[in-house]
Amino acid sequence: MPKPPGVEYVITKPSPPSWWKKNRHLVLLVVGLLLGAWLVGNHDSTATPSPDRTRPSHSTVPGPGKGER
């Protein structure tokens, strides 16, 4: 009499994903938005603006022109 076939494979349901695996994209999105808002909005509104400074004028000393040396 032939031997009955043995069990070769056992099919089981995989465990459900953890809370982190299901929601990590949302957590990282919120963290990124909060960090971006903090970086963009992190300026001191009580700081005094720098005084208007005049730019230096062009030099009046004649230099070599085009083609002159």
Short mmCIF file of N, CA and C in Angstrom, two decimals:
data_model
loop_
_atom_site.label_atom_id
_atom_site.label_comp_id
_atom_site.label_asym_id
_atom_site.label_seq_id
_atom_site.Cartn_x
_atom_site.Cartn_y
_atom_site.Cartn_z
N MET A 1 0.83 -1.15 0.00
CA MET A 1 0.00 0.00 0.00
C MET A 1 0.89 1.24 0.00
N PRO A 2 0.59 2.21 -0.91
CA PRO A 2 1.44 3.40 -0.98
C PRO A 2 1.24 4.32 0.23
N LYS A 3 2.27 5.00 0.52
CA LYS A 3 2.28 5.92 1.64
C LYS A 3 1.47 7.18 1.29
N PRO A 4 0.64 7.72 2.20
CA PRO A 4 -0.11 8.94 1.87
C PRO A 4 0.85 10.12 1.71
N PRO A 5 0.48 11.06 0.85
CA PRO A 5 1.40 12.19 0.63
C PRO A 5 1.55 13.02 1.90
N GLY A 6 2.76 13.47 2.13
CA GLY A 6 3.04 14.29 3.30
C GLY A 6 2.72 15.76 3.03
N VAL A 7 2.66 16.52 4.06
CA VAL A 7 2.38 17.95 3.92
C VAL A 7 3.67 18.65 3.52
N GLU A 8 3.62 19.30 2.37
CA GLU A 8 4.81 20.00 1.90
C GLU A 8 4.76 21.49 2.19
N TYR A 9 3.59 22.08 2.08
CA TYR A 9 3.47 23.54 2.27
C TYR A 9 2.30 23.82 3.20
N VAL A 10 2.48 24.82 4.04
CA VAL A 10 1.41 25.27 4.91
C VAL A 10 1.15 26.73 4.56
N ILE A 11 -0.08 27.01 4.14
CA ILE A 11 -0.43 28.38 3.75
C ILE A 11 -1.05 29.07 4.96
N THR A 12 -0.46 30.18 5.33
CA THR A 12 -0.99 30.97 6.44
C THR A 12 -1.22 32.40 5.98
N LYS A 13 -2.10 33.06 6.67
CA LYS A 13 -2.35 34.46 6.35
C LYS A 13 -1.21 35.30 6.94
N PRO A 14 -0.72 36.27 6.17
CA PRO A 14 0.33 37.13 6.73
C PRO A 14 -0.25 38.02 7.83
N SER A 15 0.59 38.38 8.76
CA SER A 15 0.12 39.25 9.83
C SER A 15 -0.18 40.63 9.25
N PRO A 16 -1.18 41.30 9.80
CA PRO A 16 -1.52 42.63 9.26
C PRO A 16 -0.37 43.61 9.50
N PRO A 17 -0.23 44.60 8.63
CA PRO A 17 0.87 45.55 8.80
C PRO A 17 0.71 46.34 10.10
N SER A 18 1.83 46.75 10.65
CA SER A 18 1.83 47.51 11.90
C SER A 18 1.28 48.92 11.65
N TRP A 19 1.01 49.61 12.74
CA TRP A 19 0.50 50.97 12.63
C TRP A 19 1.49 51.85 11.88
N TRP A 20 2.79 51.68 12.15
CA TRP A 20 3.81 52.50 11.50
C TRP A 20 3.84 52.24 10.00
N LYS A 21 3.74 50.98 9.60
CA LYS A 21 3.78 50.67 8.16
C LYS A 21 2.58 51.25 7.44
N LYS A 22 1.43 51.27 8.10
CA LYS A 22 0.22 51.81 7.46
C LYS A 22 0.23 53.33 7.39
N ASN A 23 0.83 53.99 8.37
CA ASN A 23 0.67 55.43 8.49
C ASN A 23 1.96 56.23 8.40
N ARG A 24 3.07 55.60 8.04
CA ARG A 24 4.33 56.35 8.05
C ARG A 24 4.36 57.46 7.01
N HIS A 25 3.71 57.27 5.87
CA HIS A 25 3.71 58.33 4.86
C HIS A 25 2.95 59.56 5.38
N LEU A 26 1.89 59.35 6.14
CA LEU A 26 1.16 60.49 6.71
C LEU A 26 1.97 61.18 7.80
N VAL A 27 2.64 60.40 8.62
CA VAL A 27 3.46 60.98 9.69
C VAL A 27 4.59 61.81 9.08
N LEU A 28 5.26 61.27 8.07
CA LEU A 28 6.38 62.00 7.45
C LEU A 28 5.88 63.25 6.72
N LEU A 29 4.68 63.17 6.13
CA LEU A 29 4.10 64.34 5.47
C LEU A 29 3.85 65.46 6.48
N VAL A 30 3.24 65.11 7.60
CA VAL A 30 2.94 66.12 8.62
C VAL A 30 4.23 66.70 9.20
N VAL A 31 5.21 65.85 9.47
CA VAL A 31 6.49 66.33 10.01
C VAL A 31 7.17 67.26 9.00
N GLY A 32 7.13 66.90 7.72
CA GLY A 32 7.74 67.75 6.70
C GLY A 32 7.04 69.09 6.56
N LEU A 33 5.71 69.08 6.62
CA LEU A 33 4.97 70.33 6.53
C LEU A 33 5.23 71.22 7.74
N LEU A 34 5.27 70.63 8.92
CA LEU A 34 5.56 71.42 10.12
C LEU A 34 6.97 71.99 10.09
N LEU A 35 7.93 71.19 9.66
CA LEU A 35 9.30 71.66 9.57
C LEU A 35 9.43 72.77 8.53
N GLY A 36 8.78 72.62 7.38
CA GLY A 36 8.82 73.66 6.37
C GLY A 36 8.18 74.95 6.83
N ALA A 37 7.05 74.84 7.53
CA ALA A 37 6.38 76.04 8.04
C ALA A 37 7.24 76.71 9.10
N TRP A 38 7.92 75.92 9.91
CA TRP A 38 8.78 76.49 10.95
C TRP A 38 9.97 77.21 10.32
N LEU A 39 10.56 76.62 9.27
CA LEU A 39 11.72 77.25 8.63
C LEU A 39 11.33 78.52 7.88
N VAL A 40 10.19 78.50 7.20
CA VAL A 40 9.77 79.66 6.43
C VAL A 40 9.29 80.77 7.36
N GLY A 41 8.57 80.41 8.41
CA GLY A 41 8.01 81.42 9.29
C GLY A 41 8.90 81.79 10.45
N ASN A 42 10.12 81.32 10.48
CA ASN A 42 11.01 81.56 11.61
C ASN A 42 11.85 82.80 11.36
N HIS A 43 11.21 83.96 11.33
CA HIS A 43 11.94 85.21 11.20
C HIS A 43 11.46 86.15 12.30
N ASP A 44 12.36 86.94 12.79
CA ASP A 44 12.06 87.82 13.90
C ASP A 44 11.43 89.10 13.36
N SER A 45 10.19 89.35 13.74
CA SER A 45 9.50 90.54 13.23
C SER A 45 9.91 91.80 13.98
N THR A 46 10.61 91.67 15.11
CA THR A 46 11.04 92.85 15.87
C THR A 46 12.42 93.34 15.45
N ALA A 47 13.05 92.66 14.53
CA ALA A 47 14.38 93.07 14.09
C ALA A 47 14.28 94.39 13.32
N THR A 48 15.25 95.26 13.54
CA THR A 48 15.25 96.53 12.83
C THR A 48 15.87 96.33 11.45
N PRO A 49 15.30 96.94 10.45
CA PRO A 49 15.89 96.80 9.11
C PRO A 49 17.21 97.54 9.03
N SER A 50 18.06 97.08 8.16
CA SER A 50 19.36 97.74 8.00
C SER A 50 19.15 99.11 7.37
N PRO A 51 19.96 100.09 7.75
CA PRO A 51 19.79 101.44 7.19
C PRO A 51 20.13 101.44 5.69
N ASP A 52 19.50 102.38 5.01
CA ASP A 52 19.79 102.49 3.57
C ASP A 52 21.22 102.98 3.39
N ARG A 53 21.95 102.24 2.66
CA ARG A 53 23.34 102.62 2.40
C ARG A 53 23.47 102.97 0.92
N THR A 54 24.25 103.96 0.65
CA THR A 54 24.47 104.34 -0.74
C THR A 54 25.48 103.39 -1.36
N ARG A 55 25.31 103.16 -2.60
CA ARG A 55 26.25 102.30 -3.31
C ARG A 55 27.46 103.11 -3.73
N PRO A 56 28.61 102.51 -3.76
CA PRO A 56 29.78 103.26 -4.22
C PRO A 56 29.63 103.62 -5.70
N SER A 57 30.10 104.81 -6.03
CA SER A 57 29.98 105.25 -7.42
C SER A 57 31.08 104.60 -8.26
N HIS A 58 30.94 104.78 -9.55
CA HIS A 58 31.96 104.24 -10.45
C HIS A 58 33.23 105.07 -10.32
N SER A 59 34.32 104.45 -10.61
CA SER A 59 35.60 105.13 -10.49
C SER A 59 35.71 106.21 -11.56
N THR A 60 36.29 107.33 -11.16
CA THR A 60 36.50 108.43 -12.12
C THR A 60 37.91 108.42 -12.67
N VAL A 61 38.72 107.47 -12.21
CA VAL A 61 40.09 107.38 -12.69
C VAL A 61 40.06 106.74 -14.07
N PRO A 62 40.64 107.42 -15.06
CA PRO A 62 40.61 106.82 -16.40
C PRO A 62 41.51 105.58 -16.46
N GLY A 63 41.00 104.56 -17.06
CA GLY A 63 41.75 103.33 -17.20
C GLY A 63 41.93 103.01 -18.67
N PRO A 64 42.54 101.88 -18.92
CA PRO A 64 42.71 101.52 -20.33
C PRO A 64 41.35 101.28 -20.98
N GLY A 65 41.18 101.83 -22.15
CA GLY A 65 39.92 101.67 -22.89
C GLY A 65 39.95 100.38 -23.68
N LYS A 66 39.04 100.28 -24.61
CA LYS A 66 38.98 99.07 -25.42
C LYS A 66 40.19 99.02 -26.34
N GLY A 67 40.89 97.94 -26.29
CA GLY A 67 42.02 97.75 -27.18
C GLY A 67 43.28 98.47 -26.75
N GLU A 68 43.25 99.30 -25.74
CA GLU A 68 44.45 100.02 -25.29
C GLU A 68 45.13 99.26 -24.17
N ARG A 69 46.44 99.34 -24.17
CA ARG A 69 47.21 98.73 -23.09
C ARG A 69 48.44 99.52 -22.85
#
